[in-house]
Structures are given as C-alpha cells and as structure tokens.
Short mmCIF file of C-alpha atoms in Angstrom, two decimals:
data_model
loop_
_atom_site.label_atom_id
_atom_site.label_comp_id
_atom_site.label_asym_id
_atom_site.label_seq_id
_atom_site.Cartn_x
_atom_site.Cartn_y
_atom_site.Cartn_z
CA UNK A 129 0.00 0.00 0.00
CA UNK A 130 1.33 3.41 -1.00
CA UNK A 131 1.77 5.77 1.94
CA UNK A 132 2.96 9.36 2.03
CA UNK A 133 3.12 10.80 5.55
CA UNK A 134 3.84 14.49 5.96
CA UNK A 135 5.06 16.12 9.16
CA UNK A 136 6.35 19.44 10.39
CA UNK A 137 3.32 21.70 10.06
CA UNK A 138 2.92 24.17 12.93
CA UNK A 139 1.99 27.77 13.69
CA UNK A 140 4.86 30.09 12.76
CA UNK A 141 5.26 33.86 12.78
CA UNK A 142 5.55 35.89 9.58
CA UNK A 143 9.15 35.91 8.42
CA UNK A 144 9.84 32.62 10.12
CA UNK A 145 11.12 29.32 8.73
CA UNK A 146 9.86 25.78 8.71
CA UNK A 147 10.92 22.43 7.27
CA UNK A 148 8.31 19.93 6.12
CA UNK A 149 9.11 16.24 5.74
CA UNK A 150 7.39 13.43 3.91
CA UNK A 151 8.04 9.73 4.49
CA UNK A 152 7.20 7.49 1.54
CA UNK A 153 6.54 3.76 1.51
CA UNK A 154 4.82 1.14 -0.60
CA UNK A 155 6.39 2.13 -3.92
CA UNK A 156 9.82 2.59 -5.47
CA UNK A 157 10.41 6.16 -4.32
CA UNK A 158 13.41 6.91 -6.49
CA UNK A 159 11.52 5.96 -9.66
CA UNK A 160 9.33 9.05 -9.41
CA UNK A 161 9.38 12.82 -9.47
CA UNK A 162 7.79 14.19 -6.32
CA UNK A 163 5.77 17.33 -5.70
CA UNK A 164 4.47 19.59 -2.97
CA UNK A 165 0.93 20.86 -3.52
CA UNK A 166 -0.82 23.21 -1.13
CA UNK A 167 -4.40 24.15 -0.40
CA UNK A 168 -5.35 27.25 1.56
CA UNK A 169 -8.40 26.70 3.79
CA UNK A 170 -11.54 26.62 1.62
CA UNK A 171 -9.55 27.15 -1.60
CA UNK A 172 -8.37 25.07 -4.53
CA UNK A 173 -5.20 23.08 -5.15
CA UNK A 174 -2.01 25.01 -5.91
CA UNK A 175 1.12 23.29 -7.16
CA UNK A 176 4.16 24.51 -5.19
CA UNK A 177 7.28 22.64 -6.23
CA UNK A 178 8.64 19.50 -7.87
CA UNK A 179 11.86 17.55 -7.81
CA UNK A 180 12.96 14.97 -10.36
CA UNK A 181 13.60 11.36 -9.38
CA UNK A 182 17.31 11.99 -8.84
CA UNK A 183 17.04 15.46 -7.36
CA UNK A 184 18.79 16.98 -10.34
CA UNK A 185 15.87 19.13 -11.50
CA UNK A 186 13.66 21.33 -9.40
CA UNK A 187 10.84 23.75 -10.22
CA UNK A 188 8.98 26.26 -8.10
CA UNK A 189 5.79 28.25 -8.36
CA UNK A 190 6.48 31.98 -8.75
CA UNK A 191 4.74 32.58 -5.43
CA UNK A 192 7.45 30.65 -3.52
CA UNK A 193 10.51 31.00 -5.74
CA UNK A 194 13.54 32.18 -3.79
CA UNK A 195 11.90 31.36 -0.45
CA UNK A 196 11.22 27.59 -0.59
CA UNK A 197 13.66 24.77 -1.36
CA UNK A 198 12.62 21.22 -2.22
CA UNK A 199 14.96 18.29 -1.66
CA UNK A 200 14.88 14.52 -1.31
CA UNK A 201 16.87 11.70 0.23
CA UNK A 202 16.30 8.57 -1.82
CA UNK A 203 18.28 6.45 0.66
CA UNK A 204 15.60 7.28 3.26
CA UNK A 205 12.57 7.50 0.94
CA UNK A 206 12.03 11.05 2.12
CA UNK A 207 10.97 14.37 0.61
CA UNK A 208 11.51 17.77 2.19
CA UNK A 209 10.39 21.37 1.81
CA UNK A 210 12.43 24.12 3.45
CA UNK A 211 10.24 27.18 3.81
CA UNK A 212 11.82 30.56 4.62
CA UNK A 213 10.50 34.11 4.87
CA UNK A 214 7.01 32.80 5.47
CA UNK A 215 4.02 35.01 4.78
CA UNK A 216 0.39 34.91 5.88
CA UNK A 217 -0.59 33.82 2.36
CA UNK A 218 1.52 30.66 2.77
CA UNK A 219 -1.04 29.39 5.29
CA UNK A 220 -2.33 26.11 3.86
CA UNK A 221 -2.42 22.36 4.01
CA UNK A 222 0.75 21.11 2.32
CA UNK A 223 0.49 17.78 0.52
CA UNK A 224 3.38 15.56 -0.47
CA UNK A 225 2.31 13.97 -3.72
CA UNK A 226 3.09 12.20 -6.95
CA UNK A 227 -0.13 13.37 -8.60
CA UNK A 228 0.76 11.87 -11.97
CA UNK A 229 0.71 8.47 -10.25
CA UNK A 230 -2.30 9.27 -8.07
CA UNK A 231 -0.27 9.29 -4.83
CA UNK A 232 -1.18 11.85 -2.13
CA UNK A 233 -0.41 12.24 1.55
CA UNK A 234 -2.91 13.33 4.17
CA UNK A 235 -1.43 16.82 4.36
CA UNK A 236 0.14 18.90 7.12
CA UNK A 237 -1.20 22.31 8.14
CA UNK A 238 1.11 25.32 8.12
CA UNK A 239 -0.30 28.45 9.74
CA UNK A 240 1.59 31.71 9.42
CA UNK A 241 0.29 34.14 11.99
CA UNK A 242 1.53 36.53 14.65
CA UNK B 146 2.37 27.45 -17.75
CA UNK B 147 -0.73 25.66 -19.02
CA UNK B 148 -3.91 27.24 -17.66
CA UNK B 149 -6.75 24.85 -16.79
CA UNK B 150 -10.27 26.28 -16.73
CA UNK B 151 -13.15 24.32 -15.21
CA UNK B 152 -16.87 24.89 -15.38
CA UNK B 153 -19.23 25.14 -13.71
CA UNK B 154 -17.95 26.38 -10.36
CA UNK B 155 -20.84 24.73 -8.54
CA UNK B 156 -23.04 21.86 -9.66
CA UNK B 157 -26.23 21.03 -7.72
CA UNK B 158 -27.48 17.59 -8.77
CA UNK B 159 -30.46 15.43 -7.85
CA UNK B 160 -29.56 11.98 -6.54
CA UNK B 161 -29.56 9.44 -9.36
CA UNK B 162 -29.26 12.09 -12.05
CA UNK B 163 -26.23 12.63 -14.31
CA UNK B 164 -23.60 15.31 -13.87
CA UNK B 165 -21.00 16.72 -16.24
CA UNK B 166 -17.92 18.86 -15.57
CA UNK B 167 -15.93 20.62 -18.26
CA UNK B 168 -12.19 21.31 -18.26
CA UNK B 169 -10.33 23.31 -20.91
CA UNK B 170 -6.60 23.80 -21.25
CA UNK B 171 -4.84 26.82 -22.75
CA UNK B 172 -2.65 24.54 -24.86
CA UNK B 173 -2.98 21.07 -26.32
CA UNK B 174 -2.28 18.38 -23.74
CA UNK B 175 -0.99 15.88 -26.29
CA UNK B 176 2.52 14.94 -25.16
CA UNK B 177 5.34 14.25 -27.61
CA UNK B 178 5.03 10.59 -26.62
CA UNK B 179 1.46 10.57 -28.00
CA UNK B 180 -0.28 10.36 -24.63
CA UNK B 181 -2.58 13.00 -23.18
CA UNK B 182 -1.91 13.45 -19.47
CA UNK B 183 -5.22 14.77 -18.23
CA UNK B 184 -6.33 13.61 -14.79
CA UNK B 185 -9.46 14.05 -12.67
CA UNK B 186 -9.38 14.14 -8.87
CA UNK B 187 -12.17 13.98 -6.31
CA UNK B 188 -11.75 15.68 -2.95
CA UNK B 189 -14.39 14.80 -0.39
CA UNK B 190 -14.84 17.14 2.59
CA UNK B 191 -11.94 16.83 5.01
CA UNK B 192 -10.00 14.40 2.81
CA UNK B 193 -6.99 14.45 0.51
CA UNK B 194 -7.56 14.41 -3.24
CA UNK B 195 -8.17 11.00 -4.80
CA UNK B 196 -7.45 10.35 -8.46
CA UNK B 197 -10.41 9.01 -10.41
CA UNK B 198 -9.27 9.23 -14.02
CA UNK B 199 -5.87 9.40 -15.74
CA UNK B 200 -4.87 9.80 -19.38
CA UNK B 201 -8.27 11.34 -20.15
CA UNK B 202 -10.42 8.24 -19.79
CA UNK B 203 -8.70 5.49 -17.77
CA UNK B 204 -10.37 4.78 -14.44
CA UNK B 205 -8.21 4.16 -11.38
CA UNK B 206 -8.62 0.88 -9.52
CA UNK B 207 -11.69 0.89 -7.29
CA UNK B 208 -13.36 3.83 -9.01
CA UNK B 209 -17.05 3.10 -9.75
CA UNK B 210 -17.90 2.80 -13.42
CA UNK B 211 -20.44 5.61 -13.12
CA UNK B 212 -17.41 7.92 -13.48
CA UNK B 213 -16.12 8.41 -17.02
CA UNK B 214 -13.72 10.78 -18.71
CA UNK B 215 -13.56 11.89 -22.30
CA UNK B 216 -12.09 14.55 -24.56
CA UNK B 217 -9.01 15.40 -26.54
CA UNK B 218 -6.59 18.21 -27.28
CA UNK B 219 -7.81 21.06 -25.11
CA UNK B 220 -11.37 20.05 -24.17
CA UNK B 221 -12.18 17.42 -21.58
CA UNK B 222 -15.22 16.22 -19.64
CA UNK B 223 -15.85 14.22 -16.48
CA UNK B 224 -19.27 12.58 -16.32
CA UNK B 225 -21.06 10.92 -13.44
CA UNK B 226 -23.84 8.80 -14.87
CA UNK B 227 -25.97 8.63 -11.70
CA UNK B 228 -24.86 10.82 -8.81
CA UNK B 229 -24.74 9.15 -5.40
CA UNK B 230 -24.57 10.81 -1.97
CA UNK B 231 -20.90 9.81 -1.59
CA UNK B 232 -20.01 11.77 -4.75
CA UNK B 233 -20.39 15.09 -2.92
CA UNK B 234 -17.15 17.04 -2.97
CA UNK B 235 -14.90 19.12 -5.19
CA UNK B 236 -13.59 17.80 -8.48
CA UNK B 237 -10.36 19.02 -10.06
CA UNK B 238 -8.80 18.45 -13.44
CA UNK B 239 -5.01 18.46 -13.64
CA UNK B 240 -2.63 18.36 -16.57
CA UNK B 241 0.63 16.44 -16.34
CA UNK B 242 1.77 16.91 -19.94
CA UNK B 243 3.99 19.87 -19.16
CA UNK B 244 5.86 20.78 -16.01
CA UNK B 245 4.78 22.46 -13.84
CA UNK B 246 1.58 20.53 -13.18
CA UNK B 247 -1.44 22.78 -13.20
CA UNK B 248 -4.91 22.32 -11.75
CA UNK B 249 -8.33 23.60 -12.66
CA UNK B 250 -10.07 25.77 -10.11
CA UNK B 251 -12.43 23.03 -8.98
CA UNK B 252 -16.13 22.20 -9.34
CA UNK B 253 -18.19 21.64 -6.21
CA UNK B 254 -20.77 18.89 -6.62
CA UNK B 255 -23.64 19.07 -4.15
CA UNK B 256 -26.97 17.30 -3.78
CA UNK B 257 -30.07 19.38 -4.43
#
C-alpha cells in the first residue's frame, strides 16, 4: 500500500522558517518525481514545487521561488520542503504527492500568523 | 504554464441524475510521446484528493464505473452517470503533460 506521511506543520510567525518532511513507503520512491501541492483553507489546489527522481531538477511556483527549497533523500525514501521568509498567504495544508501516479499524503497544516 | 479552466464552479445535482464537468486547457495536452496526461481528482470534505481518471479516460482501480472521462486536445469532460450521496465534494482536473503541473479551479458537486 502506497503511503505518504507528511510532518512538520505548525503555527509560525511571519518571516519565520519551517521544514516539512514526507516519508514514503509502498512504492519505489526513487523511480518518481515528487511534488508539494498546497491548499489554503476553503480554496483550490495550488502546485508549489517539484523535484525529479534523482534530485537533479527542481521547479517552483512563482509565489514561492527564492523562499522555498525542495529536496529529497532517496536512501531514506524522504521528501523535504524548506520554507523561509514565510508570509500569511503561505497558510495552507501542504500535501506531499506524486499526482501523476495518483499518490497523495494526508497533508500537514502550516499556519503563518503573529 | 498551461492554464486549466473548469466549469461550472458549482453543480447542484439530484440523486440518481447525471452530472457533467468541463475542463479546458490553454494549450494542447498531447505529449510528444502521444499520450494526453489529463487527470481528474475527487476531494471529499476533510479528505486528501483522490485520483479518479488518468490519461483522459482510464479509471483508477476501485473507481465506480459511473465515473467516465472523455475529450481530446484542449477540451475534456468528467461525467457521473448517476450521482450518489458519496459523490459530494470538489472535483479538479489536472494536466501532467507539461511541467509544472497545473490544476483547474475546482467544481463543487452538491446534492439538491
């Protein structure tokens, strides 16, 4: 059974930093590109970032470029998102996902508030 | 980036009646490998998205056959032949032909 389990979501002040983690199991992790997708409360899905299977290629949404960094550790079947200079508009559920394969985690809530 | 436009925004449906959701892309979704990477996701209240359809019309394992996808190029449709109570939620189309992935804005299906 495919499992993606996110962790690290908390309440953080504007300007703060946070690192999200995602533990993958049930599939060959290093065969797939991985993504972070977020969803603000009551809003739609917004793609945030992707990383290729080997970590050699990364992409970011304009809204997070220069502030967020995606990475992976294939030896530990893990995906990460380093989030710096957080803003109120970054408040959302963050999903670890391989949407092209239909794989989604349960999400972790990041709240940016003073 | 490819822009995905869904309609309608909200879709009230009577139980047992059909429902149809439209999704249009700003560019053709035909990949150079010949496949069209158009997916449909269902998100029930309080849950993560669940993929229903991939490559336009292929149903994921366990998805009821009342769900069907069709279309080509830039125009795609998700149909529910007979809406059930458990179909309530928001439906999203997503293209995977070009990186970055992009999603439609969502269609909320509710029971009249």
